[in-house]
XYZ file of C-alpha atoms in Angstrom:
666
model
C -216.506 -176.354 86.206
C -216.703 -176.051 90.018
C -213.757 -173.588 89.846
C -215.756 -171.767 87.230
C -218.905 -171.586 89.470
C -216.826 -170.682 92.570
C -215.092 -167.749 90.545
C -218.472 -166.623 89.463
C -219.902 -166.748 92.992
C -216.802 -164.827 94.408
C -216.943 -162.445 92.020
C -220.640 -161.609 92.243
C -219.999 -161.586 96.214
C -217.088 -158.899 95.616
C -219.372 -157.045 93.092
C -222.075 -156.780 95.733
C -219.738 -155.757 98.501
C -218.189 -153.057 96.216
C -221.588 -151.833 95.251
C -222.569 -151.895 98.795
C -219.476 -149.837 99.957
C -219.658 -147.722 96.577
C -223.227 -146.712 97.520
C -222.486 -146.203 101.190
C -219.446 -144.040 100.400
C -221.454 -142.042 98.156
C -224.376 -141.695 100.585
C -221.708 -140.477 103.290
C -220.209 -138.013 100.821
C -223.647 -136.889 99.847
C -224.244 -136.469 103.412
C -221.257 -134.715 104.149
C -221.869 -132.382 101.359
C -225.346 -131.499 102.095
C -224.243 -130.789 105.872
C -221.634 -128.557 104.666
C -224.244 -126.481 102.290
C -226.794 -126.767 105.166
C -224.424 -125.251 107.458
C -223.666 -122.372 105.231
C -227.454 -121.748 104.744
C -227.648 -122.036 108.557
C -224.935 -119.207 108.807
C -226.739 -117.134 106.256
C -230.011 -117.518 107.812
C -228.667 -116.465 111.224
C -227.255 -112.931 109.485
C -230.763 -112.648 108.006
C -232.289 -113.148 111.462
C -230.448 -110.359 112.896
C -231.694 -108.220 110.062
C -235.173 -109.301 110.322
C -234.914 -108.278 114.080
C -233.800 -105.129 113.675
C -236.463 -104.612 111.082
C -239.648 -106.107 113.045
C -238.449 -104.009 116.293
C -237.837 -100.797 114.020
C -240.207 -97.959 115.491
C -242.216 -97.611 112.225
C -242.879 -101.462 112.545
C -243.141 -102.299 116.240
C -246.342 -100.771 117.237
C -248.454 -101.973 114.435
C -251.186 -104.876 114.733
C -248.960 -107.282 112.605
C -245.956 -107.058 114.608
C -247.857 -107.681 118.173
C -245.607 -110.831 118.863
C -242.520 -108.930 118.336
C -243.804 -106.054 120.545
C -244.741 -108.344 123.619
C -241.359 -110.090 123.190
C -239.696 -106.951 123.369
C -241.599 -105.619 126.469
C -240.587 -109.350 127.921
C -244.130 -110.509 128.029
C -242.878 -113.381 126.020
C -239.738 -115.215 126.479
C -239.157 -116.033 122.739
C -240.392 -115.220 119.278
C -240.315 -116.565 115.764
C -238.523 -114.787 113.086
C -239.267 -114.921 109.464
C -236.566 -115.914 106.882
C -238.109 -115.133 103.461
C -234.599 -114.462 101.746
C -233.329 -117.888 102.925
C -236.577 -119.713 102.182
C -236.076 -118.117 98.546
C -232.747 -119.516 98.339
C -233.826 -123.014 99.572
C -236.610 -123.295 97.058
C -234.469 -122.391 94.278
C -231.143 -123.517 94.865
C -231.483 -127.269 93.264
C -229.172 -128.564 95.963
C -232.108 -131.112 97.057
C -232.820 -134.474 95.850
C -236.231 -135.222 94.313
C -238.430 -135.889 97.021
C -236.441 -134.424 99.735
C -237.810 -131.218 101.855
C -235.646 -128.523 103.732
C -237.355 -126.703 106.697
C -235.439 -123.429 108.347
C -236.805 -121.962 111.278
C -235.485 -119.317 113.542
C -236.399 -118.187 117.284
C -234.880 -115.407 119.411
C -235.237 -116.035 123.117
C -234.079 -113.642 126.217
C -231.259 -115.443 127.708
C -230.647 -112.860 130.317
C -230.989 -109.260 131.126
C -230.115 -106.445 133.600
C -232.194 -103.645 134.453
C -229.611 -101.617 136.587
C -225.881 -100.701 135.841
C -222.751 -101.748 137.607
C -223.531 -99.479 140.652
C -226.976 -101.205 141.079
C -228.864 -97.927 139.857
C -232.075 -99.055 137.985
C -232.272 -97.995 134.396
C -235.688 -96.118 133.354
C -238.925 -98.200 133.757
C -242.281 -97.348 132.673
C -245.928 -98.376 133.515
C -248.030 -99.619 130.498
C -251.637 -99.109 129.971
C -252.395 -102.613 131.033
C -250.769 -102.045 134.428
C -247.438 -103.894 133.469
C -243.980 -102.293 133.765
C -241.053 -102.331 131.222
C -237.533 -101.257 131.870
C -234.882 -99.992 129.863
C -232.372 -102.893 129.724
C -229.150 -104.640 128.536
C -228.717 -108.265 127.979
C -228.153 -111.251 125.772
C -230.490 -112.649 123.201
C -230.056 -116.412 122.253
C -230.836 -116.920 118.265
C -231.249 -120.331 117.298
C -231.553 -121.109 113.630
C -232.598 -125.031 112.844
C -232.727 -126.790 109.562
C -234.705 -130.046 109.377
C -234.117 -132.231 106.131
C -236.216 -135.368 105.443
C -237.264 -137.568 102.410
C -235.400 -139.605 99.798
C -231.962 -140.906 100.330
C -232.420 -140.331 104.343
C -233.311 -143.236 106.513
C -233.864 -140.598 109.559
C -234.805 -136.901 109.578
C -231.342 -134.830 110.065
C -231.698 -131.957 112.302
C -228.805 -129.138 112.263
C -229.150 -126.154 114.764
C -227.016 -123.040 114.939
C -226.910 -121.051 118.440
C -225.506 -117.785 118.626
C -225.512 -115.112 121.319
C -225.632 -111.742 120.944
C -225.880 -108.734 123.140
C -228.817 -106.257 123.160
C -230.099 -102.746 124.205
C -233.666 -101.399 125.044
C -233.709 -97.793 125.421
C -236.659 -95.295 125.566
C -236.578 -92.528 122.811
C -239.556 -90.668 124.285
C -241.084 -91.619 127.539
C -244.426 -90.644 128.923
C -245.183 -87.730 131.120
C -248.745 -86.245 132.270
C -248.412 -82.614 131.815
C -250.074 -82.056 134.885
C -247.597 -84.311 137.040
C -244.015 -84.581 137.782
C -241.668 -87.391 137.054
C -241.363 -89.862 139.574
C -237.894 -91.305 138.509
C -234.943 -90.990 136.331
C -235.128 -91.253 132.588
C -232.379 -90.020 130.071
C -234.670 -88.169 127.785
C -236.354 -85.983 130.205
C -235.338 -82.905 128.711
C -237.431 -83.598 125.827
C -240.494 -82.734 128.079
C -239.411 -79.158 127.685
C -240.109 -76.958 124.747
C -237.206 -74.397 126.489
C -235.347 -75.198 129.541
C -232.612 -72.661 130.613
C -230.851 -74.064 133.509
C -228.999 -70.804 134.820
C -231.469 -68.132 133.540
C -231.330 -66.200 136.874
C -227.705 -66.465 137.311
C -227.021 -65.596 133.808
C -229.081 -62.272 134.291
C -227.322 -61.322 137.655
C -223.825 -62.189 137.060
C -223.355 -61.641 133.053
C -226.058 -59.025 131.938
C -223.989 -58.391 128.996
C -224.766 -61.875 127.870
C -228.409 -60.813 126.505
C -228.911 -58.930 123.328
C -232.100 -56.921 123.395
C -232.406 -57.130 119.534
C -232.950 -60.849 119.716
C -236.570 -62.124 119.827
C -237.184 -65.969 120.769
C -240.811 -66.866 119.781
C -241.989 -70.207 121.397
C -245.056 -71.025 119.341
C -247.232 -74.004 120.591
C -250.693 -72.636 119.295
C -250.791 -75.492 116.998
C -249.918 -78.243 119.607
C -252.705 -80.502 121.122
C -253.322 -79.663 124.649
C -251.868 -82.040 126.734
C -248.882 -82.738 124.366
C -247.433 -79.181 124.787
C -243.840 -78.509 125.880
C -242.787 -77.025 129.108
C -241.139 -73.796 129.817
C -238.589 -73.505 132.757
C -236.222 -70.757 133.287
C -233.938 -72.044 136.352
C -233.677 -69.806 139.278
C -232.266 -70.723 142.929
C -234.887 -71.079 145.681
C -236.617 -68.048 146.644
C -235.974 -66.288 143.490
C -237.747 -65.903 140.345
C -237.042 -64.651 136.717
C -238.963 -62.001 134.986
C -239.737 -61.804 131.318
C -240.677 -58.393 129.453
C -243.723 -58.152 127.865
C -244.091 -56.354 124.651
C -246.601 -55.163 122.170
C -247.224 -58.817 121.058
C -247.788 -60.161 124.517
C -249.362 -57.548 126.005
C -252.519 -59.933 126.310
C -251.075 -61.229 129.535
C -250.781 -57.815 131.290
C -253.193 -57.232 133.912
C -255.826 -54.883 132.318
C -256.839 -51.759 133.941
C -260.411 -51.329 135.096
C -260.759 -47.794 135.801
C -263.085 -46.487 138.722
C -263.220 -43.073 137.742
C -264.471 -41.428 134.531
C -262.033 -40.887 131.924
C -259.613 -43.200 133.510
C -258.414 -41.342 136.420
C -257.904 -43.018 139.825
C -257.024 -40.340 142.244
C -257.528 -36.421 142.709
C -255.628 -33.876 144.740
C -256.723 -30.652 145.770
C -254.805 -27.043 145.718
C -252.493 -27.630 148.704
C -251.375 -31.019 147.313
C -250.755 -29.264 143.978
C -248.688 -26.385 145.559
C -245.915 -29.078 146.717
C -245.435 -29.792 143.040
C -244.511 -26.341 141.464
C -243.510 -23.199 143.379
C -245.154 -21.073 140.647
C -248.525 -22.615 141.753
C -247.712 -21.255 145.184
C -247.216 -17.757 143.978
C -250.431 -17.791 142.391
C -252.688 -19.305 144.930
C -255.362 -16.910 145.329
C -256.565 -17.241 141.836
C -256.247 -21.281 141.744
C -258.522 -21.844 144.225
C -260.288 -24.485 142.227
C -257.341 -26.186 141.052
C -256.944 -30.069 141.171
C -254.410 -32.566 140.118
C -255.635 -35.792 138.409
C -253.605 -39.246 138.384
C -254.055 -41.809 135.587
C -252.356 -45.126 135.346
C -251.946 -47.801 132.649
C -250.323 -50.896 132.663
C -248.253 -51.311 129.352
C -245.620 -53.447 127.817
C -241.962 -53.265 129.472
C -240.773 -52.894 125.696
C -242.614 -50.621 123.513
C -242.167 -49.283 120.273
C -242.898 -45.715 119.897
C -241.431 -44.989 116.509
C -244.815 -44.323 114.930
C -246.477 -42.700 117.953
C -249.026 -39.845 117.571
C -249.267 -38.988 121.337
C -245.621 -37.602 121.011
C -245.583 -35.766 124.259
C -247.094 -38.407 126.330
C -244.898 -41.072 124.887
C -241.629 -39.082 125.012
C -242.334 -38.683 128.643
C -243.127 -42.449 128.987
C -239.947 -43.267 127.013
C -237.760 -40.845 129.291
C -239.172 -42.789 132.216
C -238.532 -46.019 130.910
C -234.996 -45.163 129.816
C -233.962 -43.822 133.510
C -235.804 -46.873 135.224
C -234.147 -49.277 132.789
C -230.851 -47.925 133.407
C -231.177 -47.955 137.137
C -230.514 -51.208 139.040
C -232.714 -53.605 137.330
C -235.067 -55.963 139.302
C -233.435 -59.388 140.150
C -233.582 -61.916 137.331
C -235.040 -59.669 134.539
C -234.489 -61.060 130.954
C -234.210 -58.304 128.395
C -233.898 -60.204 125.567
C -237.406 -60.847 123.793
C -238.787 -63.924 124.955
C -242.215 -64.954 124.063
C -242.765 -67.938 126.076
C -246.477 -68.237 125.198
C -245.763 -66.936 121.510
C -247.911 -63.860 120.121
C -251.075 -65.338 119.234
C -253.622 -63.276 121.136
C -256.344 -66.042 121.717
C -253.811 -68.224 122.969
C -252.394 -65.751 125.411
C -255.874 -64.977 126.605
C -256.341 -68.515 127.831
C -254.856 -69.057 131.125
C -255.006 -72.679 130.526
C -252.099 -72.685 128.452
C -249.877 -70.907 131.047
C -250.877 -73.361 133.437
C -250.007 -76.338 131.333
C -246.964 -75.020 129.915
C -244.914 -72.906 132.643
C -243.144 -74.378 135.626
C -241.148 -72.681 138.052
C -241.760 -68.768 139.492
C -241.699 -67.025 135.997
C -243.364 -63.350 135.992
C -244.277 -61.069 133.690
C -242.432 -57.577 133.809
C -244.666 -54.702 132.685
C -244.646 -50.946 132.863
C -247.125 -49.352 135.533
C -247.130 -45.919 134.305
C -248.691 -43.180 136.265
C -249.916 -40.200 134.481
C -250.525 -36.610 136.233
C -252.036 -33.377 134.859
C -253.259 -30.313 136.460
C -257.315 -29.685 136.065
C -258.052 -26.184 136.082
C -261.931 -26.267 134.912
C -263.096 -25.191 138.156
C -260.744 -21.649 137.919
C -261.300 -18.320 136.945
C -259.156 -18.611 133.714
C -259.887 -14.805 132.808
C -257.599 -13.702 135.928
C -254.808 -16.450 135.469
C -252.798 -14.118 133.230
C -249.584 -15.970 132.491
C -250.911 -19.258 133.706
C -253.960 -19.219 131.262
C -252.204 -22.112 129.049
C -252.888 -24.445 132.182
C -256.365 -24.099 130.958
C -255.879 -25.854 128.051
C -252.916 -27.798 128.225
C -252.361 -31.394 129.586
C -248.925 -31.981 131.319
C -248.178 -35.407 131.471
C -245.412 -36.136 134.237
C -243.531 -39.587 134.023
C -243.765 -39.639 137.659
C -240.380 -41.436 137.841
C -238.975 -42.771 141.046
C -236.160 -39.777 141.168
C -235.480 -36.540 138.898
C -232.276 -35.762 136.866
C -229.514 -34.621 138.443
C -229.145 -30.654 138.917
C -232.534 -30.269 137.968
C -234.204 -28.483 141.029
C -237.579 -28.208 139.673
C -237.995 -31.606 138.855
C -236.531 -32.528 142.058
C -239.063 -30.573 143.817
C -241.598 -32.363 141.725
C -240.384 -35.800 142.794
C -240.583 -34.921 146.252
C -244.011 -34.033 145.940
C -244.902 -37.111 144.044
C -243.211 -39.376 146.758
C -244.909 -37.500 149.654
C -248.335 -37.664 148.213
C -247.694 -41.559 147.547
C -246.997 -42.038 150.994
C -249.830 -39.972 152.375
C -252.431 -41.618 149.784
C -255.354 -43.889 151.105
C -254.632 -47.310 151.656
C -256.234 -48.825 148.695
C -255.348 -46.235 146.229
C -252.689 -47.461 143.280
C -249.045 -46.273 143.501
C -248.516 -42.545 142.147
C -245.002 -43.549 141.061
C -244.105 -45.244 137.925
C -242.121 -48.407 138.240
C -241.379 -51.937 136.494
C -244.049 -54.525 137.986
C -242.727 -58.117 138.275
C -245.540 -59.144 141.103
C -247.654 -60.900 138.659
C -247.160 -64.246 137.227
C -246.827 -64.796 133.452
C -250.494 -65.417 133.235
C -253.603 -63.560 131.637
C -256.821 -62.417 133.260
C -255.137 -61.120 136.450
C -256.862 -58.647 138.743
C -254.599 -55.688 138.341
C -255.836 -54.198 141.935
C -255.539 -57.381 143.698
C -252.335 -58.941 145.473
C -251.643 -62.063 142.691
C -251.678 -65.384 143.993
C -248.363 -67.062 142.914
C -249.384 -70.631 142.343
C -245.929 -72.226 141.486
C -245.207 -75.636 140.230
C -241.536 -76.213 140.272
C -240.526 -78.972 138.149
C -238.757 -82.135 139.729
C -235.473 -83.439 138.182
C -234.010 -86.990 139.279
C -230.593 -88.068 139.841
C -229.011 -90.372 137.329
C -226.865 -91.562 140.227
C -229.788 -92.364 142.653
C -232.875 -92.820 140.414
C -235.674 -91.391 142.419
C -233.325 -89.003 144.495
C -234.477 -85.442 143.249
C -231.653 -83.328 141.744
C -231.668 -79.421 141.223
C -231.463 -78.142 137.853
C -228.172 -76.562 138.630
C -226.653 -79.434 140.408
C -223.429 -80.957 138.954
C -222.326 -83.214 141.920
C -223.414 -86.736 142.677
C -227.143 -86.132 142.303
C -226.371 -84.352 138.962
C -228.610 -83.074 136.129
C -227.527 -85.202 133.434
C -229.450 -85.822 130.211
C -228.578 -89.631 128.628
C -226.440 -90.433 131.890
C -226.366 -94.081 131.437
C -223.391 -95.117 129.403
C -224.308 -98.755 129.200
C -227.358 -97.836 127.079
C -225.159 -96.102 124.401
C -225.375 -98.378 121.377
C -221.928 -97.406 120.121
C -218.969 -95.151 120.743
C -217.029 -93.884 118.019
C -214.082 -91.450 117.669
C -215.095 -88.839 115.209
C -217.671 -88.177 112.533
C -215.625 -89.798 110.009
C -215.919 -93.264 111.713
C -219.634 -92.542 111.884
C -219.752 -92.079 108.085
C -217.989 -95.232 107.699
C -220.761 -97.320 109.692
C -223.518 -95.553 107.783
C -224.823 -93.110 110.502
C -224.214 -89.998 108.635
C -224.021 -90.373 104.755
C -223.368 -86.722 103.296
C -223.443 -88.401 99.817
C -227.132 -89.368 100.017
C -227.673 -86.528 102.499
C -228.970 -89.022 105.159
C -228.677 -89.270 108.878
C -229.399 -92.857 109.823
C -230.428 -93.191 113.725
C -231.292 -96.024 115.732
C -230.557 -95.586 119.718
C -227.864 -93.624 121.307
C -224.403 -93.105 119.822
C -221.543 -91.224 121.267
C -218.873 -89.340 119.449
C -215.669 -88.144 121.159
C -214.773 -85.298 119.138
C -216.547 -82.077 117.929
C -218.284 -82.609 114.675
C -220.106 -80.671 111.800
C -223.432 -81.763 110.225
C -224.024 -80.785 106.669
C -222.742 -77.866 104.716
C -223.794 -74.798 103.342
C -224.370 -76.328 99.745
C -226.771 -78.691 101.303
C -230.030 -77.149 102.202
C -231.077 -80.191 104.476
C -230.354 -83.786 105.754
C -233.059 -86.324 105.894
C -233.355 -87.983 109.005
C -234.245 -91.867 108.807
C -235.007 -93.650 112.180
C -234.905 -92.487 115.732
C -231.604 -91.627 117.751
C -229.451 -89.596 119.752
C -226.104 -88.136 118.940
C -224.195 -87.186 121.859
C -220.882 -85.384 121.430
C -218.680 -86.080 124.408
C -215.600 -84.102 123.979
C -216.807 -80.798 122.373
C -219.421 -78.863 120.284
C -221.563 -79.373 117.075
C -221.998 -77.113 114.271
C -225.168 -77.398 112.023
C -224.927 -75.976 108.583
C -227.973 -77.662 106.906
C -231.455 -78.137 107.882
C -232.757 -81.412 109.350
C -236.233 -82.773 108.285
C -237.876 -86.183 108.964
C -239.136 -88.450 106.220
C -242.997 -87.756 105.348
C -245.293 -89.941 107.104
C -242.794 -91.017 109.371
C -241.967 -90.525 113.185
C -238.416 -90.033 112.666
C -236.887 -88.460 115.596
C -233.308 -86.668 116.077
C -231.560 -85.529 119.302
C -228.419 -83.443 119.061
C -226.610 -83.362 122.656
C -223.275 -81.442 123.356
C -221.504 -82.200 126.509
C -218.522 -79.642 126.467
C -219.237 -77.234 123.883
C -222.021 -75.294 122.113
C -224.355 -76.247 119.194
C -224.146 -73.582 116.539
C -226.691 -73.327 114.026
C -225.605 -71.971 110.559
C -228.762 -72.340 108.848
C -232.335 -70.844 108.494
C -233.871 -73.917 107.058
C -235.995 -75.775 109.094
C -234.479 -78.297 111.861
C -236.765 -80.973 113.020
C -234.677 -82.106 116.010
C -234.018 -81.425 119.504
C -230.991 -79.566 120.791
C -229.361 -80.023 123.876
C -226.203 -78.351 125.370
C -225.674 -78.922 128.881
C -222.152 -79.287 130.611
C -221.037 -81.603 133.023
C -218.913 -79.209 134.614
C -219.766 -76.255 137.588
C -218.221 -73.561 135.283
C -217.351 -70.099 136.284
C -219.306 -68.594 137.185
C -221.394 -71.470 136.033
C -221.717 -73.833 132.829
C -222.195 -72.167 129.772
C -223.452 -74.503 127.119
C -225.607 -72.822 125.006
C -227.302 -72.842 121.365
C -226.133 -70.162 118.985
C -227.974 -69.094 116.431
C -225.836 -67.437 113.610
C -229.066 -67.165 111.325
C -232.601 -66.851 112.049
C -233.469 -70.147 113.742
C -236.220 -72.418 112.716
C -236.615 -75.186 115.491
C -239.233 -77.866 115.510
C -238.321 -79.764 118.638
C -237.105 -78.734 121.956
C -234.023 -76.555 123.169
C -232.393 -77.385 126.468
C -229.320 -75.312 127.487
C -227.411 -73.954 130.267
C -227.512 -70.424 129.311
C -229.226 -68.328 126.469
C -226.102 -65.923 125.539
C -227.976 -64.293 122.841
C -225.222 -61.679 122.430
C -223.664 -64.421 120.317
C -227.229 -64.889 118.048
C -227.767 -62.956 114.935
C -230.278 -60.177 115.720
C -234.006 -60.808 114.571
C -236.872 -63.220 115.216
C -236.138 -66.653 116.060
C -239.064 -69.518 116.277
C -239.198 -72.546 118.483
C -242.069 -74.664 117.606
C -242.400 -77.681 120.165
C -242.730 -81.300 118.403
C -245.742 -83.063 119.966
C -244.374 -86.401 119.218
C -241.793 -85.911 122.147
C -245.100 -86.179 124.457
C -246.141 -89.614 124.181
C -248.718 -91.513 126.369
C -246.664 -94.950 126.310
C -242.867 -95.068 125.838
C -241.379 -95.010 122.465
C -238.571 -97.903 122.807
C -235.269 -98.487 120.586
C -233.756 -101.813 120.433
C -230.131 -102.382 119.148
C -228.905 -106.055 118.603
C -224.990 -106.218 118.161
C -223.753 -107.874 115.447
C -220.845 -109.280 117.475
C -221.289 -112.878 118.179
C -220.291 -113.638 121.664
C -220.936 -117.486 121.511
C -221.675 -120.038 118.881
C -222.260 -123.846 118.444
C -223.603 -125.810 115.627
C -225.496 -129.172 116.720
C -226.386 -132.371 114.485
C -228.803 -134.915 115.386
C -231.027 -137.593 113.603
C -234.634 -138.568 114.496
């Protein structure tokens, strides 16, 4: 009996111990299983957190009121920000891996671990002052991403907390930077070319050293009449100090030409008597006795430098004018005159007539080139026409003399006239306008100028900053240490790829869906082609810059933003041209600026093989319009490029530079 009792007791103890050990083993196994599951959830949550960070800091969402915390965090006003994890939460709620009465809470937080606001040489990246007085820098740094899972409830004696910590690199770079239209930049920023509707670095040198670069049948019209005042793009035609660039006026831009206000009846401004008339024609000297009342009358008009005379009704006048223009144009042209049609203020009369527009848009010494045309005729109204004999026709005919600076070689009569005109011009009263026709380049490209006054040249030269010295001033044609270099900080480049096929592989360029997905600055080492002739246009998604570091860019399709989105595309060619093979709308900025000095100068250009329809900005070394298709080409500035606050792009590298998982109990 006692044995049986001892046996039963021992068996009970054994069962109790076994049951206890078994329950402990089951709990431990469950805990291990649950720990593995939660770690998998944490890993998934970390991937989602990066995606959510990219989404919440996307330009379309960053500046909305719902994302104030992310915007402040991006600016550095907050050390950390909580990241929503909707997909992870949905999975946890539906997974069925929790015991009844248990709860699992997943949280994610991003913290700035450290960052640098200058490159390896110590040169600061760009900085911007915000409306609240604070300052934000472009920067590169490291982000600490912490994902935490807290599980509590049934089957757990203590709350269990698992933490996953990862480090990721990040970059903050400005896509658009603010600039006051009436002021100059005070420091370097990579996207400074976007201030300009058109910037031609070597405009003066191109005209002087390679005059055959210009095709007179190419007309470039810069149309900004619909751009908000204060947000218009600048126009600068580069020239050495003390030089200037002149732009031909034409029938569309004649509103900027100083308008003649005649001081005499019928438009005349100067009369000469018989003795002066004799200097112009020997025949008059022979008939002096019957021409005692003869006078000569000078008129003048300011007219476009380029003028279509095909439908003229005043044939005799205009043929003489055409001859004068031809002779002067084919003489040694004034320095820096651009013969290509370049309507730098567009063609709208009301826009051209408002001097404010010229003051806001134009930088540097840009002058208008118009034709000062001096006309002359003999006046026989005071002569006795009855006794004039073979000179009777002078009483009814008006002779329009071109008054050109020289006569055709071998024409003795014309040479005599020209000597007489020159002598009269030298002897005229001090305040009398010139008697000789010429191309005027003394007036700035500005409307409402007094044609009889010496023009005041209020020149606002642009200031460019050096990428290597931040605050130092760099000349537009400088290719040395203080170089003119858009997007010059390589550390701010988000990615560098070998060619366009690699860009396709990582989803930047998708010809199948006809998308160009941009975020930040991407360098492509080889020349590349965008689109093809069978695709009318590609859709731009996002904001970014494609920099071709080893060649040129060919654009065969249009580029369009999405409706109601502030998409942004900038194409940069460092060692070649950007050639446009389409007449479709291109909503992008095109920059072709060479790093090299070149011979005689760098030759980066945008080449339009079809009529150009550009909505953005164009920045080049030279125009090189000899390679353009003849006709009209339109450049309309995108006012989104002129913001009052910086537009920032942030990129988080998917590469993990550090990882640690910690587990604790509370």
